[in-house]
PDB file of C-alpha atoms in Angstrom:
ATOM      1  CA  UNK A   1      -5.009 -36.675  19.352  1.00  0.00           C
ATOM      2  CA  UNK A   2      -1.789 -35.413  21.044  1.00  0.00           C
ATOM      3  CA  UNK A   3       0.996 -35.105  17.932  1.00  0.00           C
ATOM      4  CA  UNK A   4      -1.654 -35.300  14.762  1.00  0.00           C
ATOM      5  CA  UNK A   5      -2.004 -33.241  12.347  1.00  0.00           C
ATOM      6  CA  UNK A   6      -5.162 -30.931  10.913  1.00  0.00           C
ATOM      7  CA  UNK A   7      -5.465 -31.586   7.479  1.00  0.00           C
ATOM      8  CA  UNK A   8      -6.767 -28.223   5.538  1.00  0.00           C
ATOM      9  CA  UNK A   9     -10.189 -28.165   3.585  1.00  0.00           C
ATOM     10  CA  UNK A  10     -10.017 -29.667   0.344  1.00  0.00           C
ATOM     11  CA  UNK A  11     -10.489 -26.186  -1.381  1.00  0.00           C
ATOM     12  CA  UNK A  12      -7.719 -25.091   0.826  1.00  0.00           C
ATOM     13  CA  UNK A  13      -5.388 -27.303  -0.478  1.00  0.00           C
ATOM     14  CA  UNK A  14      -6.739 -26.757  -4.419  1.00  0.00           C
ATOM     15  CA  UNK A  15      -6.199 -22.850  -3.791  1.00  0.00           C
ATOM     16  CA  UNK A  16      -3.145 -23.465  -2.550  1.00  0.00           C
ATOM     17  CA  UNK A  17      -1.749 -24.961  -5.499  1.00  0.00           C
ATOM     18  CA  UNK A  18      -3.628 -22.535  -8.093  1.00  0.00           C
ATOM     19  CA  UNK A  19      -1.729 -19.560  -6.141  1.00  0.00           C
ATOM     20  CA  UNK A  20       1.550 -21.008  -6.125  1.00  0.00           C
ATOM     21  CA  UNK A  21       0.700 -21.499 -10.191  1.00  0.00           C
ATOM     22  CA  UNK A  22       0.234 -18.114 -10.042  1.00  0.00           C
ATOM     23  CA  UNK A  23       2.950 -16.301  -7.644  1.00  0.00           C
ATOM     24  CA  UNK A  24       5.575 -18.493  -9.451  1.00  0.00           C
ATOM     25  CA  UNK A  25       4.905 -17.240 -12.792  1.00  0.00           C
ATOM     26  CA  UNK A  26       3.411 -20.818 -14.521  1.00  0.00           C
ATOM     27  CA  UNK A  27       0.296 -18.702 -14.911  1.00  0.00           C
ATOM     28  CA  UNK A  28       0.483 -15.337 -16.479  1.00  0.00           C
ATOM     29  CA  UNK A  29      -1.742 -12.395 -15.824  1.00  0.00           C
ATOM     30  CA  UNK A  30      -4.335 -12.295 -18.048  1.00  0.00           C
ATOM     31  CA  UNK A  31      -4.005 -16.171 -18.599  1.00  0.00           C
ATOM     32  CA  UNK A  32      -6.967 -18.274 -18.218  1.00  0.00           C
ATOM     33  CA  UNK A  33      -7.355 -20.948 -15.437  1.00  0.00           C
ATOM     34  CA  UNK A  34      -8.567 -24.363 -16.676  1.00  0.00           C
ATOM     35  CA  UNK A  35     -12.250 -24.762 -16.746  1.00  0.00           C
ATOM     36  CA  UNK A  36     -14.230 -26.279 -13.389  1.00  0.00           C
ATOM     37  CA  UNK A  37     -14.560 -29.999 -15.076  1.00  0.00           C
ATOM     38  CA  UNK A  38     -10.735 -29.718 -15.303  1.00  0.00           C
ATOM     39  CA  UNK A  39     -10.042 -28.831 -12.096  1.00  0.00           C
ATOM     40  CA  UNK A  40     -12.357 -31.345 -10.693  1.00  0.00           C
ATOM     41  CA  UNK A  41     -11.035 -33.970 -12.438  1.00  0.00           C
ATOM     42  CA  UNK A  42      -7.265 -33.244 -11.762  1.00  0.00           C
ATOM     43  CA  UNK A  43      -7.756 -32.634  -8.024  1.00  0.00           C
ATOM     44  CA  UNK A  44     -10.109 -35.166  -7.559  1.00  0.00           C
ATOM     45  CA  UNK A  45     -12.563 -33.037  -5.864  1.00  0.00           C
ATOM     46  CA  UNK A  46     -16.261 -31.493  -6.434  1.00  0.00           C
ATOM     47  CA  UNK A  47     -16.962 -28.998  -8.600  1.00  0.00           C
ATOM     48  CA  UNK A  48     -18.264 -27.198  -5.060  1.00  0.00           C
ATOM     49  CA  UNK A  49     -15.111 -27.360  -3.571  1.00  0.00           C
ATOM     50  CA  UNK A  50     -13.390 -25.952  -7.056  1.00  0.00           C
ATOM     51  CA  UNK A  51     -15.854 -23.412  -6.862  1.00  0.00           C
ATOM     52  CA  UNK A  52     -14.611 -22.228  -3.210  1.00  0.00           C
ATOM     53  CA  UNK A  53     -10.889 -22.937  -3.902  1.00  0.00           C
ATOM     54  CA  UNK A  54     -11.410 -20.150  -7.008  1.00  0.00           C
ATOM     55  CA  UNK A  55     -14.078 -17.710  -4.925  1.00  0.00           C
ATOM     56  CA  UNK A  56     -10.796 -17.460  -2.175  1.00  0.00           C
ATOM     57  CA  UNK A  57      -8.739 -16.642  -4.989  1.00  0.00           C
ATOM     58  CA  UNK A  58     -10.514 -14.042  -6.018  1.00  0.00           C
ATOM     59  CA  UNK A  59     -11.056 -12.836  -2.399  1.00  0.00           C
ATOM     60  CA  UNK A  60      -7.160 -12.121  -2.548  1.00  0.00           C
ATOM     61  CA  UNK A  61      -7.348 -10.143  -5.600  1.00  0.00           C
ATOM     62  CA  UNK A  62      -5.647 -13.147  -7.304  1.00  0.00           C
ATOM     63  CA  UNK A  63      -7.741 -14.214  -9.840  1.00  0.00           C
ATOM     64  CA  UNK A  64     -10.989 -12.582 -11.775  1.00  0.00           C
ATOM     65  CA  UNK A  65     -13.704 -14.704 -12.703  1.00  0.00           C
ATOM     66  CA  UNK A  66     -16.492 -13.608 -15.722  1.00  0.00           C
ATOM     67  CA  UNK A  67     -19.507 -15.233 -16.705  1.00  0.00           C
ATOM     68  CA  UNK A  68     -20.619 -15.679 -20.383  1.00  0.00           C
ATOM     69  CA  UNK A  69     -19.434 -18.090 -23.714  1.00  0.00           C
ATOM     70  CA  UNK A  70     -16.166 -16.264 -23.395  1.00  0.00           C
ATOM     71  CA  UNK A  71     -15.892 -16.083 -19.282  1.00  0.00           C
ATOM     72  CA  UNK A  72     -13.826 -18.493 -17.157  1.00  0.00           C
ATOM     73  CA  UNK A  73     -11.361 -17.791 -14.583  1.00  0.00           C
ATOM     74  CA  UNK A  74      -8.405 -15.406 -15.516  1.00  0.00           C
ATOM     75  CA  UNK A  75      -5.127 -14.536 -13.783  1.00  0.00           C
ATOM     76  CA  UNK A  76      -5.446 -10.838 -12.456  1.00  0.00           C
ATOM     77  CA  UNK A  77      -3.686  -7.551 -13.311  1.00  0.00           C
ATOM     78  CA  UNK A  78      -1.201  -6.841 -10.483  1.00  0.00           C
ATOM     79  CA  UNK A  79      -2.668  -3.594  -9.236  1.00  0.00           C
ATOM     80  CA  UNK A  80      -0.924  -2.114  -6.395  1.00  0.00           C
ATOM     81  CA  UNK A  81      -4.004  -0.987  -4.382  1.00  0.00           C
ATOM     82  CA  UNK A  82      -5.407  -3.856  -4.261  1.00  0.00           C
ATOM     83  CA  UNK A  83      -2.005  -5.753  -3.436  1.00  0.00           C
ATOM     84  CA  UNK A  84      -1.403  -3.083  -0.609  1.00  0.00           C
ATOM     85  CA  UNK A  85      -4.705  -4.491   1.203  1.00  0.00           C
ATOM     86  CA  UNK A  86      -3.292  -7.463   2.325  1.00  0.00           C
ATOM     87  CA  UNK A  87       0.135  -5.251   3.460  1.00  0.00           C
ATOM     88  CA  UNK A  88      -2.250  -3.259   5.636  1.00  0.00           C
ATOM     89  CA  UNK A  89      -3.593  -5.835   7.135  1.00  0.00           C
ATOM     90  CA  UNK A  90      -0.859  -7.285   8.756  1.00  0.00           C
ATOM     91  CA  UNK A  91       0.599  -4.021   9.389  1.00  0.00           C
ATOM     92  CA  UNK A  92      -2.293  -3.167  11.390  1.00  0.00           C
ATOM     93  CA  UNK A  93      -2.537  -6.619  13.120  1.00  0.00           C
ATOM     94  CA  UNK A  94       1.260  -6.137  14.096  1.00  0.00           C
ATOM     95  CA  UNK A  95       0.633  -2.322  15.293  1.00  0.00           C
ATOM     96  CA  UNK A  96      -2.364  -3.429  17.306  1.00  0.00           C
ATOM     97  CA  UNK A  97       0.316  -5.677  19.312  1.00  0.00           C
ATOM     98  CA  UNK A  98       3.239  -4.785  21.263  1.00  0.00           C
ATOM     99  CA  UNK A  99       5.739  -5.867  18.143  1.00  0.00           C
ATOM    100  CA  UNK A 100       5.949  -2.861  16.513  1.00  0.00           C
ATOM    101  CA  UNK A 101       5.499   0.562  17.215  1.00  0.00           C
ATOM    102  CA  UNK A 102       5.487   4.291  16.191  1.00  0.00           C
ATOM    103  CA  UNK A 103       9.132   4.388  15.986  1.00  0.00           C
ATOM    104  CA  UNK A 104       9.418   1.040  14.007  1.00  0.00           C
ATOM    105  CA  UNK A 105       7.078   2.793  11.591  1.00  0.00           C
ATOM    106  CA  UNK A 106       8.851   6.352  11.261  1.00  0.00           C
ATOM    107  CA  UNK A 107      12.330   3.976  10.907  1.00  0.00           C
ATOM    108  CA  UNK A 108      10.728   2.225   7.806  1.00  0.00           C
ATOM    109  CA  UNK A 109       9.063   5.680   6.476  1.00  0.00           C
ATOM    110  CA  UNK A 110      12.544   7.130   6.716  1.00  0.00           C
ATOM    111  CA  UNK A 111      14.169   4.065   4.310  1.00  0.00           C
ATOM    112  CA  UNK A 112      11.579   4.984   1.616  1.00  0.00           C
ATOM    113  CA  UNK A 113      10.359   8.105   1.743  1.00  0.00           C
ATOM    114  CA  UNK A 114      13.836   9.980   1.708  1.00  0.00           C
ATOM    115  CA  UNK A 115      14.876   7.941  -1.783  1.00  0.00           C
ATOM    116  CA  UNK A 116      11.658   8.272  -3.051  1.00  0.00           C
ATOM    117  CA  UNK A 117      11.800  12.118  -2.872  1.00  0.00           C
ATOM    118  CA  UNK A 118      15.033  12.157  -5.008  1.00  0.00           C
ATOM    119  CA  UNK A 119      13.297  10.068  -7.438  1.00  0.00           C
ATOM    120  CA  UNK A 120      10.313  11.760  -7.567  1.00  0.00           C
ATOM    121  CA  UNK A 121      12.172  15.379  -8.137  1.00  0.00           C
ATOM    122  CA  UNK A 122      14.024  13.261 -11.259  1.00  0.00           C
ATOM    123  CA  UNK A 123      10.973  11.620 -12.881  1.00  0.00           C
ATOM    124  CA  UNK A 124       7.789  12.941 -11.918  1.00  0.00           C
ATOM    125  CA  UNK A 125       5.567  13.918 -15.097  1.00  0.00           C
ATOM    126  CA  UNK A 126       2.797  17.332 -15.070  1.00  0.00           C
ATOM    127  CA  UNK A 127       0.409  14.862 -14.438  1.00  0.00           C
ATOM    128  CA  UNK A 128       1.912  13.555 -11.113  1.00  0.00           C
ATOM    129  CA  UNK A 129       2.581  17.039  -9.851  1.00  0.00           C
ATOM    130  CA  UNK A 130      -0.717  18.366 -10.000  1.00  0.00           C
ATOM    131  CA  UNK A 131      -1.598  15.321  -8.616  1.00  0.00           C
ATOM    132  CA  UNK A 132       1.055  16.129  -5.423  1.00  0.00           C
ATOM    133  CA  UNK A 133      -0.790  19.818  -5.212  1.00  0.00           C
ATOM    134  CA  UNK A 134      -4.040  18.904  -5.377  1.00  0.00           C
ATOM    135  CA  UNK A 135      -2.850  16.652  -1.641  1.00  0.00           C
ATOM    136  CA  UNK A 136      -2.202  20.065   0.346  1.00  0.00           C
ATOM    137  CA  UNK A 137      -4.466  20.986   3.094  1.00  0.00           C
ATOM    138  CA  UNK A 138      -4.762  24.421   4.996  1.00  0.00           C
ATOM    139  CA  UNK A 139      -3.985  23.797   8.444  1.00  0.00           C
ATOM    140  CA  UNK A 140      -5.781  26.879   9.230  1.00  0.00           C
ATOM    141  CA  UNK A 141      -8.891  25.998   8.126  1.00  0.00           C
ATOM    142  CA  UNK A 142      -9.064  22.052   7.647  1.00  0.00           C
ATOM    143  CA  UNK A 143     -10.578  19.507  10.183  1.00  0.00           C
ATOM    144  CA  UNK A 144      -7.779  17.047  11.420  1.00  0.00           C
ATOM    145  CA  UNK A 145      -9.521  14.305   9.305  1.00  0.00           C
ATOM    146  CA  UNK A 146      -9.339  16.280   5.984  1.00  0.00           C
ATOM    147  CA  UNK A 147      -5.558  16.839   7.013  1.00  0.00           C
ATOM    148  CA  UNK A 148      -4.813  13.173   7.632  1.00  0.00           C
ATOM    149  CA  UNK A 149      -6.465  12.535   4.240  1.00  0.00           C
ATOM    150  CA  UNK A 150      -4.331  14.765   2.007  1.00  0.00           C
ATOM    151  CA  UNK A 151      -1.315  13.736   3.921  1.00  0.00           C
ATOM    152  CA  UNK A 152      -1.906   9.905   3.134  1.00  0.00           C
ATOM    153  CA  UNK A 153      -2.842  11.295  -0.203  1.00  0.00           C
ATOM    154  CA  UNK A 154       0.367  13.526  -0.624  1.00  0.00           C
ATOM    155  CA  UNK A 155       2.725  11.026   0.144  1.00  0.00           C
ATOM    156  CA  UNK A 156       0.732   8.163  -1.849  1.00  0.00           C
ATOM    157  CA  UNK A 157       1.374  10.595  -4.930  1.00  0.00           C
ATOM    158  CA  UNK A 158       4.913  11.211  -3.973  1.00  0.00           C
ATOM    159  CA  UNK A 159       5.443   7.232  -3.946  1.00  0.00           C
ATOM    160  CA  UNK A 160       3.593   7.286  -7.404  1.00  0.00           C
ATOM    161  CA  UNK A 161       5.728  10.024  -8.895  1.00  0.00           C
ATOM    162  CA  UNK A 162       9.390   7.573  -8.150  1.00  0.00           C
ATOM    163  CA  UNK A 163       7.592   5.615 -10.964  1.00  0.00           C
ATOM    164  CA  UNK A 164       7.965   2.088  -9.531  1.00  0.00           C
ATOM    165  CA  UNK A 165       5.557   0.448  -8.281  1.00  0.00           C
ATOM    166  CA  UNK A 166       6.847  -1.428  -5.648  1.00  0.00           C
ATOM    167  CA  UNK A 167       7.175   1.690  -3.640  1.00  0.00           C
ATOM    168  CA  UNK A 168       3.694   2.407  -4.298  1.00  0.00           C
ATOM    169  CA  UNK A 169       2.791  -0.607  -2.999  1.00  0.00           C
ATOM    170  CA  UNK A 170       5.201  -1.008   0.272  1.00  0.00           C
ATOM    171  CA  UNK A 171       4.318   2.538   1.196  1.00  0.00           C
ATOM    172  CA  UNK A 172       0.582   2.829   0.866  1.00  0.00           C
ATOM    173  CA  UNK A 173      -0.241   0.929   4.012  1.00  0.00           C
ATOM    174  CA  UNK A 174       1.687   3.368   6.220  1.00  0.00           C
ATOM    175  CA  UNK A 175      -0.590   6.236   5.438  1.00  0.00           C
ATOM    176  CA  UNK A 176      -4.004   4.164   5.070  1.00  0.00           C
ATOM    177  CA  UNK A 177      -3.306   2.118   8.390  1.00  0.00           C
ATOM    178  CA  UNK A 178      -1.447   4.524  10.134  1.00  0.00           C
ATOM    179  CA  UNK A 179      -1.927   8.354   7.931  1.00  0.00           C
ATOM    180  CA  UNK A 180       1.426   8.632   7.981  1.00  0.00           C
ATOM    181  CA  UNK A 181       1.188   9.978  11.813  1.00  0.00           C
ATOM    182  CA  UNK A 182       0.814   8.321  15.357  1.00  0.00           C
ATOM    183  CA  UNK A 183      -2.225  10.650  16.094  1.00  0.00           C
ATOM    184  CA  UNK A 184      -1.838  11.789  20.157  1.00  0.00           C
ATOM    185  CA  UNK A 185      -3.422  14.154  21.632  1.00  0.00           C
ATOM    186  CA  UNK A 186       0.159  15.847  22.908  1.00  0.00           C
ATOM    187  CA  UNK A 187       1.191  17.110  19.370  1.00  0.00           C
ATOM    188  CA  UNK A 188       3.216  20.895  20.015  1.00  0.00           C
ATOM    189  CA  UNK A 189       1.327  23.902  18.527  1.00  0.00           C
ATOM    190  CA  UNK A 190       1.522  24.405  15.473  1.00  0.00           C
ATOM    191  CA  UNK A 191       2.348  20.454  14.227  1.00  0.00           C
ATOM    192  CA  UNK A 192       0.280  20.135  11.256  1.00  0.00           C
ATOM    193  CA  UNK A 193       1.215  23.764   9.985  1.00  0.00           C
ATOM    194  CA  UNK A 194       5.238  22.763  10.050  1.00  0.00           C
ATOM    195  CA  UNK A 195       3.822  19.204   8.078  1.00  0.00           C
ATOM    196  CA  UNK A 196       2.214  21.899   5.677  1.00  0.00           C
ATOM    197  CA  UNK A 197       4.902  23.719   5.102  1.00  0.00           C
ATOM    198  CA  UNK A 198       7.099  20.662   4.672  1.00  0.00           C
ATOM    199  CA  UNK A 199       4.960  19.319   2.345  1.00  0.00           C
ATOM    200  CA  UNK A 200       5.083  22.689   0.113  1.00  0.00           C
ATOM    201  CA  UNK A 201       8.496  23.205   0.372  1.00  0.00           C
ATOM    202  CA  UNK A 202       8.778  19.308  -0.966  1.00  0.00           C
ATOM    203  CA  UNK A 203       6.365  20.005  -3.830  1.00  0.00           C
ATOM    204  CA  UNK A 204       8.882  22.760  -4.877  1.00  0.00           C
ATOM    205  CA  UNK A 205      11.614  20.513  -4.871  1.00  0.00           C
ATOM    206  CA  UNK A 206       9.915  18.091  -7.097  1.00  0.00           C
ATOM    207  CA  UNK A 207       8.550  20.912  -9.205  1.00  0.00           C
ATOM    208  CA  UNK A 208      12.197  21.986 -10.072  1.00  0.00           C
ATOM    209  CA  UNK A 209      13.586  18.588 -10.334  1.00  0.00           C
ATOM    210  CA  UNK A 210      16.007  19.077  -7.708  1.00  0.00           C
ATOM    211  CA  UNK A 211      16.595  15.253  -6.103  1.00  0.00           C
ATOM    212  CA  UNK A 212      19.085  16.318  -3.073  1.00  0.00           C
ATOM    213  CA  UNK A 213      16.761  19.497  -1.739  1.00  0.00           C
ATOM    214  CA  UNK A 214      14.232  16.615  -1.703  1.00  0.00           C
ATOM    215  CA  UNK A 215      15.811  14.554   0.126  1.00  0.00           C
ATOM    216  CA  UNK A 216      16.655  16.375   2.490  1.00  0.00           C
ATOM    217  CA  UNK A 217      13.621  18.245   3.385  1.00  0.00           C
ATOM    218  CA  UNK A 218      12.166  14.252   3.265  1.00  0.00           C
ATOM    219  CA  UNK A 219      14.525  13.429   6.558  1.00  0.00           C
ATOM    220  CA  UNK A 220      13.899  16.828   8.193  1.00  0.00           C
ATOM    221  CA  UNK A 221      10.315  16.269   7.670  1.00  0.00           C
ATOM    222  CA  UNK A 222      10.401  12.781   9.493  1.00  0.00           C
ATOM    223  CA  UNK A 223      12.994  14.343  11.935  1.00  0.00           C
ATOM    224  CA  UNK A 224      10.495  16.657  13.319  1.00  0.00           C
ATOM    225  CA  UNK A 225       7.840  14.462  13.337  1.00  0.00           C
ATOM    226  CA  UNK A 226       9.990  12.163  15.475  1.00  0.00           C
ATOM    227  CA  UNK A 227      10.823  14.523  17.771  1.00  0.00           C
ATOM    228  CA  UNK A 228       7.307  15.751  18.055  1.00  0.00           C
ATOM    229  CA  UNK A 229       5.862  12.825  18.842  1.00  0.00           C
ATOM    230  CA  UNK A 230       8.686  12.465  21.901  1.00  0.00           C
ATOM    231  CA  UNK A 231       6.902  15.379  23.453  1.00  0.00           C
TER     232      UNK A 231
END
């Protein structure tokens, strides 16, 4: 009927209410949600509706449900890797449309990666330095798939080394959706050799705790990627 509004299903409405309580902080990580019978009474819905709402929240990594005498549904503790999955889905949808292009992704990478390189140089731990070293690749021996995966791992490790989990949350989808590059057949000769060299120079800057140098290498790295993808 013209002008009518379709009411969402009852489980969706309940899930929205509980999600609002979680995202507002009224329900804290690790806190137990009210038991199913109480949710039924409070919301005036059936037990199957409550369970469907809880399944939806669990699929969104907002709650964790356990069984047994001490079981129940608990607010999940934030996890950057899981949370970034939702951002990855949104980014994939946008990059598959005409609204977002490679230049837009590169602009965002520049805004995030350059300061992240400086912070990583200041704050990195020895363990994070080892993780960065482990993300190196050999452009003369490794296959493209291996280099793409290493590229994603390197920049994710750099974001982690900032000590700010928000960097990791926001940047991870960039590399797991696009691998940080727009993979095209027309990349210039020596492209991956240059990427490898930049990564190794960045690693040296981070190892030496030189934020200014790390940020400058980060800028040059992205400048090269932008220029290479214009050809």
